[in-house]
């Protein structure tokens, strides 16, 4: 006991000394190490056999900074912050300066910018225009579909419903992201198949090797509706999870369907080519609220581990998309600590993916679809808790937190009108009346709306592995698809690439032959 205390105290002292060093030597060494690291960066021009893309939904640069400070202080580095290459992505959509997740995921995974709230169809399709979305020319082929065409395995992991905005452009084409199940497809759009059915019945959905996330209600019919108007409950009597099993059985494919921690831990990954795991009626719970017992829900890391085990069985390679979706959900509720805890959980999953792959053959990307309005304010002392009070305002003397939002819902809007005698004034709620370090705390927002809404700033893209250097400056978001296609030599690109290479070889031979001949 005693020695435990001594060790803890010693560690505390060491930590204070290391993290709050102020001497010149400390800073010089920090920079020297960075310089040495920079000088060692080399281009990896191998072909990317495998590609893994992590999307921290709503994980803008300020969320990453706050995650870094939360995990280890200001000079800490998250694992993906040590990747050799990075750039920024411009997230605007075909029609909006500030986008949603459906159009941004479509840009990332199909290589074309499209309209807000639409999925995997080009910008000639306006939201809800079912008829236009049925035109095959509008339908965009995703990286998952391209990977399958190239003879690789493909799949995705999400903490959201498997039919939600970020994963759906991998396999679906829909004029409205809300058409996740039949009950939300309006009568005027009955010719358009809901997103869940596209996942189970159509290509490339039915060929995906890994489908892990939530959304039982959109897949399995139920008389009980969710009380959330965003959550579609299937009404056509179908059970698409059973249909998934029947489809795999009839084709003689090796599959596993899992629903909780116990099943995810015990399925035989060595004998599974198709893995479906649906762990919740709707989105998965926040990581800190998940039940870790056998009947509970897996963490994002557990899902990534299972996904890679199944996908790496394919000797040609694989494509995997992983979405940390609850970063965005928590930001929408104005709960910054939860959002940052979710972002830290995604970093754990990135660490695991790094450990399970080789940078010689696996392009690993960490990025985001769009930002939120989170900002880091005041002049808090170095080493402060990122969730604490920054200072009292010099204007009204009322304390405020280091983190705040631009636009927020009712819980984030903390102004009230005060009347004293003949005077009426607007005052701000004192942040120090609450425990601002609690998971339940809502950071203040300047402007009130129905909820905290997306930001339009650039997001960062970090990359390691083959052709990671293709991410090097300020890029368009849809460029990611094209860079990945190039790195993995997929699609028409692989043809063009080998043609170009053959042409160069031929030309070289010709010139050489001519030279040799002219010499003689
Ligand atoms: C699966 O294969 C791996 C590697 O070949 C092996 O280490 C592991 O024991 C196998 N697991 C099962 C359940 O067969
Ligand atoms: C890899 O995946 C492709 C596309 O799904 C499939 O055609 C191929 O048979 C798989 N190869 C192996 C070795 O599993
Ligand atoms: C998230 O928060 C929980 C509860 O405080 C904590 O136990 C966990 O370590 C945090 N996760 C990460 C990845 O930091
Ligand atoms: C502001 O918060 C600090 C730290 O929580 C507290 O010590 C101080 O009393 C608060 N000041 C005001 C004016 O509320
Ligand atoms: C409000 O009342 C105070 C004193 O009662 C007076 O000095 C002041 O002029 C009044 N202000 C207005 C805006 O009527
Ligand atoms: C502060 O605490 C009160 C009482 O628990 C709660 O009702 C309120 O929502 C909290 N405020 C914020 C901004 O989280
Ligand atoms: Zn969102």
Coordinates of C-alpha atoms in Angstrom, one line a residue, residues 161-503:
X161 CA -26.9 2.4 -37.5
X162 CA -25.4 0.5 -40.4
X163 CA -27.9 2.4 -42.7
X164 CA -26.8 5.8 -41.4
X165 CA -25.3 8.7 -43.4
X166 CA -21.6 7.8 -43.3
X167 CA -21.6 4.0 -44.1
X168 CA -24.6 4.2 -46.6
X169 CA -22.7 5.8 -49.6
X170 CA -20.4 2.7 -49.6
X171 CA -23.3 0.5 -50.8
X172 CA -26.5 2.6 -51.4
X173 CA -27.9 5.2 -53.8
X174 CA -30.7 7.3 -52.2
X175 CA -32.2 10.7 -52.9
X176 CA -32.7 11.1 -49.2
X177 CA -30.5 9.9 -46.3
X178 CA -33.6 9.5 -44.2
X179 CA -34.9 6.6 -46.3
X180 CA -33.1 4.1 -44.1
X181 CA -36.1 1.8 -44.0
X182 CA -39.5 1.4 -45.8
X183 CA -41.5 3.4 -43.2
X184 CA -39.6 6.6 -44.1
X185 CA -39.9 6.3 -47.9
X186 CA -42.8 8.6 -48.8
X187 CA -45.7 7.3 -50.9
X188 CA -44.5 9.4 -53.9
X189 CA -41.1 7.6 -53.8
X190 CA -42.2 4.0 -53.6
X191 CA -40.1 2.9 -56.6
X192 CA -37.0 3.8 -54.6
X193 CA -35.7 1.0 -52.5
X194 CA -34.9 1.8 -48.8
X195 CA -31.2 1.9 -47.7
X196 CA -31.5 -1.2 -45.5
X197 CA -32.8 -3.3 -48.4
X198 CA -30.1 -2.0 -50.7
X199 CA -27.6 -3.3 -48.1
X200 CA -29.0 -6.8 -48.0
X201 CA -30.3 -7.3 -51.5
X202 CA -28.2 -5.3 -53.9
X203 CA -24.5 -5.2 -55.0
X204 CA -22.2 -4.3 -53.5
X205 CA -24.1 -4.5 -50.1
X206 CA -24.7 -8.3 -50.3
X207 CA -21.0 -8.9 -51.1
X208 CA -19.6 -6.9 -48.2
X209 CA -17.5 -9.1 -46.0
X210 CA -18.0 -7.1 -42.8
X211 CA -21.0 -5.1 -41.6
X212 CA -20.7 -4.1 -38.0
X213 CA -22.8 -1.5 -36.1
X214 CA -26.3 -0.7 -34.9
X215 CA -29.8 -0.3 -36.5
X216 CA -31.8 -3.5 -35.8
X217 CA -35.0 -1.5 -36.2
X218 CA -34.3 -0.5 -39.8
X219 CA -33.5 -4.2 -40.6
X220 CA -36.2 -6.1 -38.7
X221 CA -39.9 -5.2 -38.8
X222 CA -41.5 -4.3 -35.5
X223 CA -44.8 -2.9 -34.4
X224 CA -43.0 -0.7 -31.9
X225 CA -41.8 2.7 -33.2
X226 CA -38.9 4.5 -31.7
X227 CA -39.8 7.8 -30.0
X228 CA -37.1 9.5 -31.9
X229 CA -38.4 10.9 -35.2
X230 CA -35.0 10.3 -36.9
X231 CA -35.2 6.6 -36.3
X232 CA -37.0 4.6 -38.9
X233 CA -38.7 1.3 -37.8
X234 CA -39.3 -1.3 -40.5
X235 CA -43.0 -2.0 -41.3
X236 CA -43.0 -4.3 -44.3
X237 CA -42.9 -7.5 -42.3
X238 CA -39.4 -8.4 -43.5
X239 CA -36.5 -9.5 -41.3
X240 CA -33.5 -8.5 -43.3
X241 CA -31.1 -10.2 -40.9
X242 CA -32.8 -13.5 -41.6
X243 CA -32.7 -12.7 -45.3
X244 CA -28.9 -12.0 -45.0
X245 CA -28.4 -15.5 -43.5
X246 CA -30.6 -17.2 -46.2
X247 CA -28.7 -15.4 -49.0
X248 CA -25.3 -16.5 -47.6
X249 CA -26.5 -20.1 -47.0
X250 CA -28.1 -20.4 -50.5
X251 CA -24.7 -19.3 -52.0
X252 CA -22.8 -21.7 -49.8
X253 CA -20.8 -18.8 -48.2
X254 CA -19.2 -19.0 -44.7
X255 CA -20.9 -16.4 -42.6
X256 CA -21.4 -15.4 -38.9
X257 CA -24.1 -13.2 -37.5
X258 CA -23.5 -11.8 -34.0
X259 CA -25.4 -9.5 -31.6
X260 CA -23.3 -8.9 -28.5
X261 CA -19.8 -9.1 -26.9
X262 CA -20.0 -12.8 -26.2
X263 CA -20.9 -13.7 -29.8
X264 CA -18.4 -11.2 -31.2
X265 CA -15.6 -12.7 -29.1
X266 CA -16.5 -16.3 -29.9
X267 CA -17.3 -16.4 -33.6
X268 CA -14.6 -18.3 -35.6
X269 CA -12.8 -15.6 -37.6
X270 CA -10.7 -18.3 -39.3
X271 CA -13.8 -19.7 -40.9
X272 CA -15.9 -16.6 -41.6
X273 CA -15.9 -14.7 -44.9
X274 CA -19.0 -12.7 -44.2
X275 CA -19.6 -11.1 -40.7
X276 CA -22.7 -9.2 -39.7
X277 CA -22.9 -7.8 -36.2
X278 CA -25.9 -5.7 -35.2
X279 CA -25.5 -4.6 -31.6
X280 CA -28.3 -2.1 -31.0
X281 CA -31.8 -1.1 -32.1
X282 CA -30.5 2.2 -33.3
X283 CA -27.0 3.8 -32.7
X284 CA -24.6 2.1 -30.4
X285 CA -24.3 3.7 -26.9
X286 CA -21.5 6.1 -26.0
X287 CA -18.4 4.1 -25.1
X288 CA -18.5 5.2 -21.4
X289 CA -22.1 3.9 -21.1
X290 CA -21.5 0.5 -22.8
X291 CA -22.1 -2.6 -20.8
X292 CA -18.8 -4.5 -21.1
X293 CA -20.3 -7.8 -20.0
X294 CA -20.9 -10.7 -22.4
X295 CA -24.5 -9.6 -23.2
X296 CA -23.3 -6.0 -23.7
X297 CA -22.2 -3.9 -26.7
X298 CA -18.6 -4.1 -28.2
X299 CA -16.3 -1.1 -28.2
X300 CA -15.2 0.4 -31.5
X301 CA -11.9 -1.3 -30.9
X302 CA -13.5 -4.7 -30.5
X303 CA -15.3 -4.3 -33.8
X304 CA -12.2 -3.1 -35.6
X305 CA -10.3 -6.2 -34.4
X306 CA -13.0 -8.6 -35.6
X307 CA -13.3 -6.8 -38.9
X308 CA -9.6 -6.9 -39.7
X309 CA -9.4 -10.6 -38.7
X310 CA -12.1 -11.5 -41.3
X311 CA -11.0 -9.1 -44.0
X312 CA -7.3 -10.1 -44.0
X313 CA -8.2 -13.7 -44.9
X314 CA -8.5 -12.4 -48.5
X315 CA -5.0 -12.7 -50.1
X316 CA -5.7 -9.9 -52.6
X317 CA -6.3 -7.4 -49.9
X318 CA -9.2 -5.4 -48.4
X319 CA -10.9 -2.1 -48.0
X320 CA -12.3 -1.2 -44.5
X321 CA -14.1 2.0 -43.4
X322 CA -14.5 2.7 -39.7
X323 CA -16.8 5.4 -38.4
X324 CA -16.5 6.9 -34.9
X325 CA -20.1 8.3 -35.2
X326 CA -20.8 9.2 -31.6
X327 CA -18.2 12.1 -31.7
X328 CA -20.8 13.8 -33.9
X329 CA -23.8 12.7 -31.8
X330 CA -22.3 14.0 -28.6
X331 CA -21.4 17.4 -30.2
X332 CA -25.0 17.7 -31.5
X333 CA -26.1 17.4 -27.9
X334 CA -23.5 20.0 -26.8
X335 CA -21.7 17.4 -24.6
X336 CA -18.0 18.1 -25.4
X337 CA -16.5 15.8 -22.9
X338 CA -18.5 12.8 -24.3
X339 CA -17.4 13.8 -27.9
X340 CA -13.8 14.0 -26.8
X341 CA -14.0 10.7 -24.9
X342 CA -15.5 9.1 -28.2
X343 CA -12.7 10.6 -30.2
X344 CA -10.2 9.1 -27.7
X345 CA -11.9 5.7 -28.1
X346 CA -11.5 6.0 -31.9
X347 CA -7.8 6.7 -31.3
X348 CA -7.6 3.4 -29.4
X349 CA -9.1 1.6 -32.4
X350 CA -6.5 3.3 -34.7
X351 CA -3.7 2.0 -32.5
X352 CA -5.1 -1.5 -32.8
X353 CA -5.4 -1.2 -36.6
X354 CA -1.8 0.0 -36.7
X355 CA -0.7 -3.0 -34.7
X356 CA -2.6 -5.4 -36.9
X357 CA -1.3 -4.1 -40.2
X358 CA 2.0 -3.4 -42.0
X359 CA 2.8 0.0 -43.3
X360 CA 4.6 -1.6 -46.3
X361 CA 1.2 -2.8 -47.8
X362 CA -1.6 -1.0 -45.9
X363 CA -2.6 2.6 -46.5
X364 CA -4.2 3.8 -43.2
X365 CA -6.1 7.1 -43.2
X366 CA -7.6 9.0 -40.3
X367 CA -9.9 11.9 -41.2
X368 CA -13.2 13.4 -40.6
X369 CA -16.3 14.3 -42.7
X370 CA -17.0 17.8 -41.3
X371 CA -16.3 20.0 -38.2
X372 CA -18.6 21.2 -35.4
X373 CA -18.6 24.7 -33.9
X374 CA -16.4 23.8 -30.9
X375 CA -13.9 26.4 -29.9
X376 CA -11.1 26.5 -27.3
X377 CA -11.1 29.9 -25.6
X378 CA -9.7 32.1 -22.8
X379 CA -6.1 31.9 -21.7
X380 CA -6.2 28.9 -19.4
X381 CA -2.9 28.0 -17.8
X382 CA -0.8 25.3 -19.4
X383 CA -1.6 21.9 -17.8
X384 CA -5.2 23.0 -17.0
X385 CA -8.0 20.4 -17.4
X386 CA -9.4 21.1 -20.8
X387 CA -13.0 20.8 -19.3
X388 CA -12.5 23.4 -16.6
X389 CA -13.2 27.1 -16.2
X390 CA -10.9 29.3 -18.3
X391 CA -11.5 32.6 -16.5
X392 CA -14.2 35.1 -15.4
X393 CA -15.0 37.4 -18.3
X394 CA -13.5 40.9 -17.8
X395 CA -16.8 42.3 -19.1
X396 CA -19.4 40.7 -16.8
X397 CA -17.1 39.0 -14.3
X398 CA -18.9 35.7 -14.9
X399 CA -16.8 32.5 -15.3
X400 CA -16.7 30.7 -18.6
X401 CA -15.3 27.3 -19.7
X402 CA -12.3 26.7 -22.0
X403 CA -14.6 24.9 -24.5
X404 CA -17.7 26.5 -26.0
X405 CA -19.8 26.2 -29.1
X406 CA -21.0 28.7 -31.8
X407 CA -24.5 27.3 -32.2
X408 CA -26.3 25.0 -29.8
X409 CA -29.5 23.5 -28.5
X410 CA -31.5 24.6 -25.5
X411 CA -29.1 23.0 -22.9
X412 CA -26.2 24.9 -24.4
X413 CA -27.9 28.2 -24.5
X414 CA -27.2 29.7 -21.1
X415 CA -28.4 33.3 -21.2
X416 CA -31.4 34.6 -19.4
X417 CA -33.2 37.9 -19.0
X418 CA -33.0 39.6 -15.6
X419 CA -35.2 42.5 -14.5
X420 CA -34.2 44.7 -11.6
X421 CA -36.4 47.7 -11.0
X422 CA -36.8 49.6 -14.3
X423 CA -33.8 47.7 -15.8
X424 CA -33.8 44.6 -17.9
X425 CA -30.6 42.9 -18.9
X426 CA -29.4 39.6 -20.4
X427 CA -27.1 37.7 -18.2
X428 CA -25.0 34.6 -18.7
X429 CA -25.3 31.6 -16.4
X430 CA -22.2 31.2 -14.3
X431 CA -20.4 28.1 -15.5
X432 CA -18.8 27.5 -12.1
X433 CA -22.2 26.7 -10.6
X434 CA -22.0 23.3 -12.5
X435 CA -19.4 20.6 -12.5
X436 CA -18.0 21.4 -16.0
X437 CA -15.8 18.2 -15.9
X438 CA -18.9 16.0 -15.9
X439 CA -19.9 13.9 -18.9
X440 CA -23.3 15.5 -18.6
X441 CA -22.2 19.1 -18.8
X442 CA -23.4 21.1 -21.8
X443 CA -20.8 23.7 -22.9
X444 CA -22.3 27.1 -23.6
X445 CA -23.3 28.1 -27.2
X446 CA -23.5 31.7 -28.4
X447 CA -26.6 31.2 -30.6
X448 CA -29.6 29.0 -29.9
X449 CA -31.0 26.6 -32.4
X450 CA -32.7 23.1 -32.1
X451 CA -29.3 21.5 -31.5
X452 CA -25.6 22.0 -31.9
X453 CA -25.0 22.1 -35.6
X454 CA -22.1 21.3 -38.0
X455 CA -19.2 23.7 -38.8
X456 CA -17.9 24.4 -42.3
X457 CA -14.2 24.5 -41.5
X458 CA -11.5 22.2 -43.1
X459 CA -10.8 18.8 -41.5
X460 CA -7.4 17.2 -41.3
X461 CA -6.4 14.0 -43.1
X462 CA -3.5 11.9 -41.6
X463 CA -2.0 9.0 -43.6
X464 CA 0.5 6.3 -43.3
X465 CA 1.6 3.6 -45.8
X466 CA 1.7 3.4 -49.6
X467 CA 1.1 6.7 -51.3
X468 CA 0.3 8.4 -48.0
X469 CA 2.3 11.4 -49.5
X470 CA -0.6 12.0 -51.9
X471 CA -2.1 13.9 -48.9
X472 CA 0.2 16.9 -48.7
X473 CA -1.7 20.2 -48.9
X474 CA -5.2 21.7 -49.0
X475 CA -7.3 19.1 -50.9
X476 CA -10.9 18.8 -52.0
X477 CA -12.7 16.1 -49.9
X478 CA -13.6 14.0 -52.9
X479 CA -9.9 13.8 -53.9
X480 CA -9.5 11.2 -51.2
X481 CA -11.3 8.6 -53.3
X482 CA -9.1 9.3 -56.3
X483 CA -5.9 9.2 -54.2
X484 CA -7.0 5.8 -52.7
X485 CA -7.9 4.4 -56.1
X486 CA -4.4 5.4 -57.3
X487 CA -2.6 4.0 -54.3
X488 CA -4.4 0.7 -54.5
X489 CA -4.3 0.6 -58.3
X490 CA -8.0 0.0 -58.5
X491 CA -10.6 0.5 -61.2
X492 CA -9.9 2.2 -64.5
X493 CA -7.0 3.8 -62.8
X494 CA -5.2 0.5 -62.6
X495 CA -5.7 0.0 -66.3
X496 CA -4.6 3.5 -67.2
X497 CA -1.7 3.1 -64.9
X498 CA -0.5 -0.1 -66.4
X499 CA -1.1 1.2 -69.9
X500 CA 0.9 4.3 -69.2
X501 CA 3.6 2.2 -67.7
X502 CA 3.7 -0.1 -70.7
X503 CA 3.7 3.0 -73.0

